[in-house]
Amino acid sequence: MSDEAELRKQVADYLGSLEGKGVDTIGNIAKNTGIKRRDLSKIINKMELDGEVEASGVMAGVAGYKLKK
């Protein structure tokens, strides 16, 4: 598995484990997965383009992301 595929899996696993609406910010995703924010932003953007995640809601002016169903 490539590094990118592994990071995508970490992000998907984390978002899938969230309670409620399953939405979290890039900052919290980074903190909870240990992925650097800059790398995470790139991964989230690719996952969004591929239809795996979507922007959802805004918390304190920061967009959250969730898995696309």
mmCIF file of C-alpha atoms in Angstrom, residues 1-31:
data_model
loop_
_atom_site.group_PDB
_atom_site.id
_atom_site.type_symbol
_atom_site.label_atom_id
_atom_site.label_comp_id
_atom_site.label_asym_id
_atom_site.label_seq_id
_atom_site.Cartn_x
_atom_site.Cartn_y
_atom_site.Cartn_z
ATOM 1 C CA MET A 1 0.000 0.000 0.000
ATOM 2 C CA SER A 2 1.388 3.421 -0.928
ATOM 3 C CA ASP A 3 1.894 6.126 1.672
ATOM 4 C CA GLU A 4 -0.974 8.103 0.189
ATOM 5 C CA ALA A 5 -3.285 5.082 0.305
ATOM 6 C CA GLU A 6 -2.318 4.477 3.935
ATOM 7 C CA LEU A 7 -3.016 8.125 4.851
ATOM 8 C CA ARG A 8 -6.366 8.000 3.047
ATOM 9 C CA LYS A 9 -7.261 4.887 5.025
ATOM 10 C CA GLN A 10 -6.293 6.585 8.315
ATOM 11 C CA VAL A 11 -8.483 9.593 7.477
ATOM 12 C CA ALA A 12 -11.410 7.397 6.387
ATOM 13 C CA ASP A 13 -11.104 5.204 9.505
ATOM 14 C CA TYR A 14 -10.987 8.255 11.773
ATOM 15 C CA LEU A 15 -13.964 9.997 10.138
ATOM 16 C CA GLY A 16 -15.889 6.724 10.151
ATOM 17 C CA SER A 17 -15.350 6.370 13.893
ATOM 18 C CA LEU A 18 -16.866 9.756 14.774
ATOM 19 C CA GLU A 19 -20.195 9.925 16.578
ATOM 20 C CA GLY A 20 -23.134 12.053 15.489
ATOM 21 C CA LYS A 21 -22.760 13.736 12.119
ATOM 22 C CA GLY A 22 -19.232 12.400 11.669
ATOM 23 C CA VAL A 23 -17.809 15.842 10.877
ATOM 24 C CA ASP A 24 -14.435 17.166 12.029
ATOM 25 C CA THR A 25 -11.991 19.917 11.086
ATOM 26 C CA ILE A 26 -8.600 19.457 9.452
ATOM 27 C CA GLY A 27 -6.949 20.571 12.707
ATOM 28 C CA ASN A 28 -8.722 17.894 14.750
ATOM 29 C CA ILE A 29 -8.219 15.202 12.114
ATOM 30 C CA ALA A 30 -4.494 16.029 12.065
ATOM 31 C CA LYS A 31 -4.274 15.944 15.858
#
